[in-house]
Amino acid sequence: MAGLIKEERIAKFILKWRLLGIFLPIFLSIVSLFLIRDIKIETRQIDFIPSKHRFISVQNTLNQLFGGLNRVNIAIEAQQGDILQPAVLKEVQQIAEEIQLLDEVNPRRVHSLFAQNVKHIEIWPDGFSVTKLLREIPQTPQELASLRKKIEHNPLVYGPLVSKDFKATLIQADFKEDIPAHQIYAKVKEIVSRYQGADVNIYLSGRPILEGYIDANLSFIFHIFAVTLVIILSLLFLAFRKKRGFLLPLLAGSMSVVFSLAIINVFHLTLNPFTILIPFLIFILAISHSIQFMERYFEESHLKTDKTHIAHTVLVSLLSPIRASIFTDFLGFFSLILIPIPAMKSIAVLGSLGVLSLFISVVMFLPACFATFPVPYFKKQNNSHLSLTAFILKRFMWLWQRKWRMYLMLTLFVTLFLTAIYGIKHIEIGENEPGTSTLYRDAPYNVAERKINKYFEGSNPYYLLIKGKGPESLLKSEAIQEIDELNRFLRHNLKEVGYSLSVADYIKLMNLAIQHQFEVPKKDSTIGEYIFLYESNAFPGEFDAFITPDHQFANIRFDLKDCQGTTIQRVVSLTKQWIKNYHRSHLLSFDYAGGLIGILGATNEIIKKSLFTNIAVLSLLIFLRITLALRSFTGGLILFIPLAFSIALTFGSFGLFNIPFTVATLPVAAMGTGLGIDYSIYLASRIKEEKEKGVNLITAINRAVFTCGKAVFFTGSILTIGIWSWVWSNLKLQAKLGGTLGFLLFINMLSALIILPIFILLLKPNFLMKPMDK
């Protein structure tokens, strides 16, 4: 009874200060409006990577030593014939020069046919020269034929920069790390748009292009929100047929959204593809909890005429379950704080504080309005609009009228659960096809990725950092040979490695020209001479992208044909294998893994470590919370069974249908676990309330399902519709999150209405005879 007394006191306090309960949320909403004026919408790579992971440390060191590795790939395809046409080459040159002149670009890391660091070595009887491959655009057939021959005899150009069929060429530019992606995207897009035309097709890829494309298309989700809002409000009006039936939930939801947006500004967060969804999710949650209040309010209004008494009854009956529900919602969001990815931490802060704001916008505001406004007038029982819901719920109740039906449902439940467990064992972490699952297959970015991988030898960079023992240590043949051996080992053992580039390749190219042997010279003096020849014939800093001026640090760049999770695992595993088994020289050491592959590898590792740990810890906390509230281990277990089933079914579908688990779906586990238990809490609370009236258990369940169950079904439908609307987003990342989270919550709702009553009837838990406490 202690819990009931506490709820009575809270209810009396809220209703005593009802005007404060109305005007305080409104006042806070007005204040919040002033805080949301400067909110930024921006996609930043740093928000989606685990900054403390060792791979990211390697990437940061590479940035410091060799400049930004924020690469953009520009593939230029000739529409007619090949690229060896003066008009096409002129456009390639102009694009390369304009990219080179951008303030945001790292000028040492622009790689193209016209780049200073793309060399042609020519041998004469009395000497040789090292010059730019292409100084002037050839005009005559003879000059074009000569260029073709130069390209074909240069392994660093033929294949990596010019396709084998000469249909396309590639410009690669690395931008400074501190430049926002949308700025890079806009600058590059503006340049290439002037040349896209009758002569060439131009394709763009690379991390800055991906993030910039996302930013450019992020606003489309607001149109989806608007349409979804109209649908939800229409359903609310049809459900309650009263203005206050949709206006009060709308007010509660709107205040929650404003509070959430203010939180973004207060904590200096940014709206990105993930966080932009959270205020809308908080809005739907506010609507969801408001429906429980409105349904009970209209139910009591048929029986009583005193508005204060009605508000008191509603608040006392729902205070216990809504406190438990909001707490589990809070845990669901807050558990993401454990995942060391900034975007997840932002969701944790925004979501958990947004959920807590429901105590103000729903728990305080709605009962205060009930106690202030006149009791609604009903001409007749307002249940015609729920005839379809009633019909569905009666079919559910039919399932537990006979034991054989219940056992049949349990058999189906166990079968689906075991199938889901099988699927969970086959979940793939990371991408499972070329391109990015952030976007749809036919998105311009993924089209560009396929084109680049078709013509060239990969577009997904993987960097290894080489640390010499001291200055000049990388001028030794022993060191260069190890660099070359690791390079050849990865290229030989991993078919996804298309192209690689290191200082060893330049040494071998010079040796090919002079000694006619494409290998690393044995003498240290020869290595030093070749490096000197390159540096003396180059602009200052031209080779700083490959090796530092003191010759102590260098890097190897591999271009992989895809960034699938399995590819990343293999290339990292092979790198470790070579270092362990074949690395012998004391002159240098190798650190991995940098570039896009390293970033994705770090993210995939975090997902793998965090996914099931997060679910396990969160599930345990929620289970303990419910068990303490019910003062019954069996009761906590029974309420948790539908949730566990829903989680297993959702994640099992990832493995069964070969859906990759990426950072886009990482929040599903936590949010689905926290939000999904709400239905069971509300229904169990109402079953207990009906049981305390002295009826038998099956009657109490039937009454609860037919009253509270209507609100649960309607709430679940509203929540599912709201979240499933994200599947219409032009960003697959948002669509995937909406589809999986919506499916999880829908299954949670069905599980609460079907599985929970069956388990209660079979196990007859003691908590139904005890008062719920907090």
Short mmCIF file of C-alpha atoms in Angstrom, two decimals, residues 13-381:
data_model
loop_
_atom_site.label_atom_id
_atom_site.label_comp_id
_atom_site.label_asym_id
_atom_site.label_seq_id
_atom_site.Cartn_x
_atom_site.Cartn_y
_atom_site.Cartn_z
CA PHE A 13 0.15 17.79 -5.23
CA ILE A 14 -0.18 18.05 -9.02
CA LEU A 15 -3.91 18.76 -8.87
CA LYS A 16 -3.50 21.27 -6.05
CA TRP A 17 -1.08 23.25 -8.20
CA ARG A 18 -2.93 22.58 -11.43
CA LEU A 19 -2.37 26.07 -12.86
CA LEU A 20 1.35 25.64 -12.31
CA GLY A 21 1.08 22.28 -14.06
CA ILE A 22 -0.44 24.03 -17.09
CA PHE A 23 1.61 27.21 -17.32
CA LEU A 24 5.04 25.88 -16.27
CA PRO A 25 5.34 23.58 -19.33
CA ILE A 26 4.08 26.39 -21.58
CA PHE A 27 6.57 28.86 -20.07
CA LEU A 28 9.45 26.40 -20.45
CA SER A 29 8.42 25.80 -24.06
CA ILE A 30 8.56 29.53 -24.82
CA VAL A 31 12.02 29.77 -23.23
CA SER A 32 13.14 26.73 -25.23
CA LEU A 33 12.04 28.37 -28.48
CA PHE A 34 14.66 31.06 -27.95
CA LEU A 35 17.34 28.40 -27.49
CA ILE A 36 16.75 26.59 -30.77
CA ARG A 37 17.34 29.43 -33.21
CA ASP A 38 20.97 28.56 -33.98
CA ILE A 39 20.72 24.79 -34.32
CA LYS A 40 22.98 23.43 -37.07
CA ILE A 41 22.23 20.52 -39.36
CA GLU A 42 25.53 18.92 -40.31
CA THR A 43 27.03 15.50 -40.98
CA ARG A 44 30.52 15.18 -39.51
CA GLN A 45 32.72 12.13 -39.84
CA ILE A 46 34.00 12.62 -36.30
CA ASP A 47 30.48 11.97 -34.95
CA PHE A 48 30.42 8.44 -36.36
CA ILE A 49 33.86 7.13 -35.41
CA PRO A 50 35.19 5.81 -32.07
CA SER A 51 37.78 8.51 -31.45
CA LYS A 52 39.71 6.52 -28.81
CA HIS A 53 40.13 3.38 -30.90
CA ARG A 54 43.72 2.48 -31.79
CA PHE A 55 42.93 2.59 -35.53
CA ILE A 56 41.77 6.19 -35.15
CA SER A 57 45.01 7.02 -33.31
CA VAL A 58 46.92 5.72 -36.33
CA GLN A 59 44.72 7.81 -38.61
CA ASN A 60 45.38 10.92 -36.50
CA THR A 61 49.14 10.32 -36.71
CA LEU A 62 48.89 9.94 -40.50
CA ASN A 63 47.02 13.25 -40.63
CA GLN A 64 49.74 15.00 -38.63
CA LEU A 65 52.61 13.60 -40.69
CA PHE A 66 51.16 13.61 -44.20
CA GLY A 67 48.26 16.03 -44.10
CA GLY A 68 44.55 15.35 -44.42
CA LEU A 69 43.53 12.01 -45.86
CA ASN A 70 39.97 13.11 -46.53
CA ARG A 71 39.90 11.79 -50.07
CA VAL A 72 37.57 12.66 -52.97
CA ASN A 73 37.59 10.51 -56.11
CA ILE A 74 36.61 12.14 -59.41
CA ALA A 75 36.18 9.67 -62.25
CA ILE A 76 35.93 11.20 -65.73
CA GLU A 77 34.47 8.92 -68.41
CA ALA A 78 34.57 9.69 -72.12
CA GLN A 79 31.11 9.42 -73.65
CA GLN A 80 32.50 8.68 -77.13
CA GLY A 81 35.76 6.87 -77.75
CA ASP A 82 38.46 7.06 -75.07
CA ILE A 83 39.99 9.82 -72.97
CA LEU A 84 42.94 10.31 -75.34
CA GLN A 85 41.22 13.16 -77.14
CA PRO A 86 42.41 16.78 -76.86
CA ALA A 87 38.96 18.03 -75.80
CA VAL A 88 38.58 15.40 -73.08
CA LEU A 89 42.14 15.83 -71.81
CA LYS A 90 41.59 19.59 -71.66
CA GLU A 91 38.58 19.11 -69.39
CA VAL A 92 40.54 16.69 -67.18
CA GLN A 93 43.33 19.25 -66.90
CA GLN A 94 40.98 22.11 -66.04
CA ILE A 95 39.17 20.07 -63.38
CA ALA A 96 42.49 18.96 -61.84
CA GLU A 97 43.82 22.53 -61.79
CA GLU A 98 40.66 23.94 -60.20
CA ILE A 99 40.71 21.22 -57.54
CA GLN A 100 44.42 21.90 -56.91
CA LEU A 101 43.71 25.60 -56.29
CA LEU A 102 41.03 25.03 -53.66
CA ASP A 103 42.03 26.34 -50.22
CA GLU A 104 40.48 23.26 -48.62
CA VAL A 105 42.63 20.74 -50.52
CA ASN A 106 45.96 19.29 -49.45
CA PRO A 107 48.00 20.31 -52.53
CA ARG A 108 50.57 17.56 -51.95
CA ARG A 109 47.90 14.90 -52.30
CA VAL A 110 46.18 15.70 -55.61
CA HIS A 111 46.81 12.76 -57.91
CA SER A 112 45.95 12.88 -61.62
CA LEU A 113 47.44 12.64 -65.10
CA PHE A 114 48.48 16.27 -64.74
CA ALA A 115 49.85 16.07 -61.19
CA GLN A 116 53.45 17.02 -60.43
CA ASN A 117 54.08 13.72 -58.65
CA VAL A 118 53.02 11.54 -61.61
CA LYS A 119 56.36 11.07 -63.33
CA HIS A 120 57.72 9.79 -66.61
CA ILE A 121 61.29 8.47 -66.60
CA GLU A 122 63.16 8.56 -69.89
CA ILE A 123 66.56 6.96 -70.49
CA TRP A 124 69.12 8.23 -73.07
CA PRO A 125 72.55 6.87 -73.95
CA ASP A 126 74.19 9.69 -72.03
CA GLY A 127 71.70 10.03 -69.16
CA PHE A 128 68.05 10.13 -68.18
CA SER A 129 65.33 12.55 -67.09
CA VAL A 130 62.47 12.49 -64.57
CA THR A 131 59.65 14.76 -65.69
CA LYS A 132 55.92 15.25 -65.32
CA LEU A 133 54.05 12.64 -67.29
CA LEU A 134 51.88 15.22 -69.02
CA ARG A 135 53.08 18.79 -69.41
CA GLU A 136 51.01 19.86 -72.41
CA ILE A 137 47.92 18.38 -74.00
CA PRO A 138 48.89 16.38 -77.12
CA GLN A 139 47.12 17.47 -80.29
CA THR A 140 48.33 15.26 -83.13
CA PRO A 141 47.71 11.51 -83.54
CA GLN A 142 51.44 10.93 -83.10
CA GLU A 143 51.52 12.84 -79.80
CA LEU A 144 48.43 10.98 -78.56
CA ALA A 145 50.00 7.65 -79.51
CA SER A 146 53.16 8.63 -77.63
CA LEU A 147 51.11 9.46 -74.52
CA ARG A 148 49.31 6.14 -74.75
CA LYS A 149 52.67 4.35 -74.84
CA LYS A 150 53.96 6.30 -71.82
CA ILE A 151 50.85 5.40 -69.84
CA GLU A 152 50.98 1.72 -70.78
CA HIS A 153 54.60 1.47 -69.63
CA ASN A 154 53.96 3.14 -66.27
CA PRO A 155 52.45 0.69 -63.71
CA LEU A 156 51.68 3.58 -61.35
CA VAL A 157 49.41 5.14 -63.97
CA TYR A 158 48.06 2.37 -66.20
CA GLY A 159 45.24 0.86 -64.15
CA PRO A 160 45.36 3.12 -61.07
CA LEU A 161 44.83 6.48 -62.87
CA VAL A 162 43.80 5.46 -66.37
CA SER A 163 41.49 2.51 -66.95
CA LYS A 164 42.87 -0.42 -68.94
CA ASP A 165 40.49 0.37 -71.83
CA PHE A 166 41.37 4.10 -71.71
CA LYS A 167 37.66 4.92 -71.29
CA ALA A 168 38.14 6.81 -68.02
CA THR A 169 40.68 8.59 -65.88
CA LEU A 170 40.75 9.36 -62.18
CA ILE A 171 41.53 12.46 -60.15
CA GLN A 172 42.14 11.82 -56.44
CA ALA A 173 42.34 14.71 -54.01
CA ASP A 174 42.82 14.59 -50.25
CA PHE A 175 41.28 17.46 -48.29
CA LYS A 176 42.27 18.88 -44.93
CA GLU A 177 40.66 17.06 -42.00
CA ASP A 178 39.16 20.14 -40.33
CA ILE A 179 37.10 21.17 -43.37
CA PRO A 180 33.35 20.39 -43.07
CA ALA A 181 32.15 17.79 -45.56
CA HIS A 182 29.33 19.98 -46.87
CA GLN A 183 31.88 22.65 -47.78
CA ILE A 184 34.06 20.18 -49.71
CA TYR A 185 30.99 18.70 -51.40
CA ALA A 186 29.72 22.10 -52.50
CA LYS A 187 33.10 23.22 -53.87
CA VAL A 188 33.76 19.98 -55.80
CA LYS A 189 30.18 19.78 -57.05
CA GLU A 190 30.34 23.36 -58.32
CA ILE A 191 33.54 22.63 -60.26
CA VAL A 192 32.50 19.37 -61.91
CA SER A 193 29.00 20.63 -62.77
CA ARG A 194 30.57 23.03 -65.28
CA TYR A 195 32.20 20.16 -67.18
CA GLN A 196 29.50 17.50 -67.04
CA GLY A 197 28.12 17.56 -70.55
CA ALA A 198 28.32 16.19 -74.06
CA ASP A 199 31.94 14.98 -73.88
CA VAL A 200 32.28 13.35 -70.46
CA ASN A 201 30.40 11.77 -67.57
CA ILE A 202 31.76 12.62 -64.13
CA TYR A 203 31.36 10.47 -61.01
CA LEU A 204 32.19 11.49 -57.44
CA SER A 205 32.92 9.32 -54.42
CA GLY A 206 34.81 9.51 -51.15
CA ARG A 207 33.87 10.22 -47.55
CA PRO A 208 33.41 14.01 -47.94
CA ILE A 209 31.14 13.44 -50.95
CA LEU A 210 29.06 10.92 -49.01
CA GLU A 211 28.65 13.20 -46.01
CA GLY A 212 27.97 16.23 -48.22
CA TYR A 213 25.33 14.31 -50.16
CA ILE A 214 23.68 13.29 -46.89
CA ASP A 215 23.64 16.91 -45.69
CA ALA A 216 22.13 18.06 -48.98
CA ASN A 217 19.31 15.52 -48.69
CA LEU A 218 18.74 15.63 -44.94
CA SER A 219 15.90 18.14 -45.09
CA PHE A 220 13.66 15.69 -46.97
CA ILE A 221 12.88 13.94 -43.69
CA PHE A 222 11.01 17.06 -42.54
CA HIS A 223 8.46 16.54 -45.33
CA ILE A 224 7.96 12.99 -44.06
CA PHE A 225 7.52 14.30 -40.52
CA ALA A 226 4.84 16.74 -41.72
CA VAL A 227 2.83 14.08 -43.56
CA THR A 228 3.16 11.69 -40.62
CA LEU A 229 1.97 14.39 -38.24
CA VAL A 230 -1.19 14.92 -40.29
CA ILE A 231 -1.85 11.16 -40.31
CA ILE A 232 -1.34 10.83 -36.55
CA LEU A 233 -3.58 13.80 -35.75
CA SER A 234 -6.28 12.43 -38.06
CA LEU A 235 -6.13 9.07 -36.28
CA LEU A 236 -6.35 10.79 -32.90
CA PHE A 237 -9.42 12.73 -33.97
CA LEU A 238 -11.08 9.60 -35.38
CA ALA A 239 -10.25 7.71 -32.18
CA PHE A 240 -11.62 10.21 -29.66
CA ARG A 241 -13.97 12.40 -31.75
CA LYS A 242 -13.21 15.29 -29.40
CA LYS A 243 -11.05 18.36 -30.05
CA ARG A 244 -9.22 17.87 -26.78
CA GLY A 245 -8.64 14.25 -27.83
CA PHE A 246 -6.05 15.37 -30.37
CA LEU A 247 -5.23 18.92 -29.24
CA LEU A 248 -3.95 17.93 -25.79
CA PRO A 249 -1.69 15.12 -27.09
CA LEU A 250 -0.53 17.50 -29.83
CA LEU A 251 0.37 20.13 -27.23
CA ALA A 252 2.15 17.57 -25.06
CA GLY A 253 4.08 16.22 -28.04
CA SER A 254 4.98 19.69 -29.34
CA MET A 255 6.30 20.79 -25.97
CA SER A 256 8.42 17.64 -25.78
CA VAL A 257 9.89 18.37 -29.23
CA VAL A 258 10.75 21.95 -28.24
CA PHE A 259 12.38 20.71 -25.04
CA SER A 260 14.40 18.16 -27.05
CA LEU A 261 15.59 20.76 -29.56
CA ALA A 262 16.62 23.04 -26.69
CA ILE A 263 18.67 20.19 -25.24
CA ILE A 264 20.57 20.00 -28.56
CA ASN A 265 21.60 23.64 -28.24
CA VAL A 266 22.32 23.58 -24.50
CA PHE A 267 24.69 20.61 -24.86
CA HIS A 268 26.20 21.96 -28.12
CA LEU A 269 25.07 18.96 -30.14
CA THR A 270 24.39 19.02 -33.88
CA LEU A 271 21.55 17.59 -35.91
CA ASN A 272 22.88 14.75 -38.02
CA PRO A 273 21.10 11.85 -39.76
CA PHE A 274 20.62 10.15 -36.36
CA THR A 275 19.90 12.96 -33.92
CA ILE A 276 17.45 14.63 -36.31
CA LEU A 277 15.13 11.66 -35.74
CA ILE A 278 15.16 11.77 -31.94
CA PRO A 279 12.96 14.88 -31.36
CA PHE A 280 10.37 13.32 -33.67
CA LEU A 281 10.63 10.04 -31.74
CA ILE A 282 10.14 11.94 -28.47
CA PHE A 283 7.07 13.57 -30.04
CA ILE A 284 5.62 10.16 -30.91
CA LEU A 285 6.42 8.87 -27.40
CA ALA A 286 4.62 11.85 -25.88
CA ILE A 287 1.61 11.12 -28.12
CA SER A 288 1.82 7.45 -27.14
CA HIS A 289 1.75 8.10 -23.39
CA SER A 290 -0.87 10.82 -23.86
CA ILE A 291 -3.21 8.31 -25.50
CA GLN A 292 -3.18 6.22 -22.32
CA PHE A 293 -4.20 9.32 -20.35
CA MET A 294 -6.85 10.41 -22.85
CA GLU A 295 -8.36 6.93 -23.14
CA ARG A 296 -8.65 6.62 -19.35
CA TYR A 297 -9.89 10.21 -19.06
CA PHE A 298 -12.76 9.65 -21.50
CA GLU A 299 -13.51 6.30 -19.86
CA GLU A 300 -13.85 7.93 -16.43
CA SER A 301 -15.80 10.87 -17.88
CA HIS A 302 -18.61 8.46 -18.80
CA LEU A 303 -18.89 7.44 -15.15
CA LYS A 304 -18.19 10.61 -13.14
CA THR A 305 -19.05 14.30 -13.36
CA ASP A 306 -16.52 15.88 -10.99
CA LYS A 307 -13.54 16.98 -13.07
CA THR A 308 -11.09 16.96 -10.14
CA HIS A 309 -12.18 13.47 -9.12
CA ILE A 310 -11.79 12.28 -12.72
CA ALA A 311 -8.29 13.78 -13.00
CA HIS A 312 -7.35 12.24 -9.64
CA THR A 313 -8.57 8.77 -10.67
CA VAL A 314 -6.74 8.93 -13.99
CA LEU A 315 -3.49 10.11 -12.44
CA VAL A 316 -3.48 7.58 -9.59
CA SER A 317 -4.25 4.67 -11.92
CA LEU A 318 -1.58 5.61 -14.49
CA LEU A 319 1.12 7.15 -12.33
CA SER A 320 2.68 3.82 -11.43
CA PRO A 321 2.92 2.38 -14.97
CA ILE A 322 3.97 5.66 -16.61
CA ARG A 323 6.76 6.15 -14.08
CA ALA A 324 8.02 2.66 -14.81
CA SER A 325 7.59 3.19 -18.57
CA ILE A 326 9.41 6.52 -18.67
CA PHE A 327 12.19 5.06 -16.55
CA THR A 328 12.67 2.13 -18.96
CA ASP A 329 12.50 4.53 -21.92
CA PHE A 330 15.18 6.59 -20.18
CA LEU A 331 17.35 3.51 -19.67
CA GLY A 332 16.95 2.56 -23.33
CA PHE A 333 18.34 5.86 -24.53
CA PHE A 334 20.87 6.41 -21.76
CA SER A 335 22.47 2.98 -22.26
CA LEU A 336 23.85 4.29 -25.57
CA ILE A 337 26.22 6.47 -23.54
CA LEU A 338 28.32 3.31 -23.07
CA ILE A 339 29.07 3.09 -26.80
CA PRO A 340 32.23 5.14 -27.58
CA ILE A 341 30.85 6.74 -30.73
CA PRO A 342 29.94 10.46 -30.45
CA ALA A 343 26.69 10.09 -32.42
CA MET A 344 25.51 7.40 -29.98
CA LYS A 345 26.42 9.57 -27.01
CA SER A 346 24.47 12.45 -28.56
CA ILE A 347 21.43 10.20 -28.96
CA ALA A 348 21.87 9.08 -25.34
CA VAL A 349 21.88 12.64 -23.99
CA LEU A 350 19.16 13.95 -26.28
CA GLY A 351 16.89 10.92 -25.95
CA SER A 352 17.19 10.34 -22.22
CA LEU A 353 16.65 13.99 -21.27
CA GLY A 354 13.86 14.25 -23.84
CA VAL A 355 12.12 11.26 -22.26
CA LEU A 356 12.45 12.78 -18.78
CA SER A 357 10.72 15.91 -20.11
CA LEU A 358 7.58 13.77 -20.48
CA PHE A 359 7.10 14.11 -16.73
CA ILE A 360 6.43 17.79 -17.41
CA SER A 361 4.67 17.67 -20.78
CA VAL A 362 2.50 14.60 -20.09
CA VAL A 363 2.38 13.55 -16.41
CA MET A 364 2.03 17.09 -15.06
CA PHE A 365 0.35 18.91 -17.94
CA LEU A 366 -2.46 16.54 -18.95
CA PRO A 367 -3.98 15.83 -15.48
CA ALA A 368 -3.77 19.56 -14.71
CA CYS A 369 -5.80 20.21 -17.87
CA PHE A 370 -8.30 17.47 -16.95
CA ALA A 371 -8.86 19.10 -13.56
CA THR A 372 -9.26 22.57 -15.09
CA PHE A 373 -11.39 22.05 -18.21
CA PRO A 374 -15.08 21.09 -18.06
CA VAL A 375 -15.95 17.40 -18.22
CA PRO A 376 -16.57 16.41 -21.86
CA TYR A 377 -20.16 15.78 -22.87
CA PHE A 378 -21.05 12.57 -24.69
CA LYS A 379 -24.30 12.12 -26.56
CA LYS A 380 -23.75 8.38 -26.43
CA GLN A 381 -21.01 5.88 -25.70
#
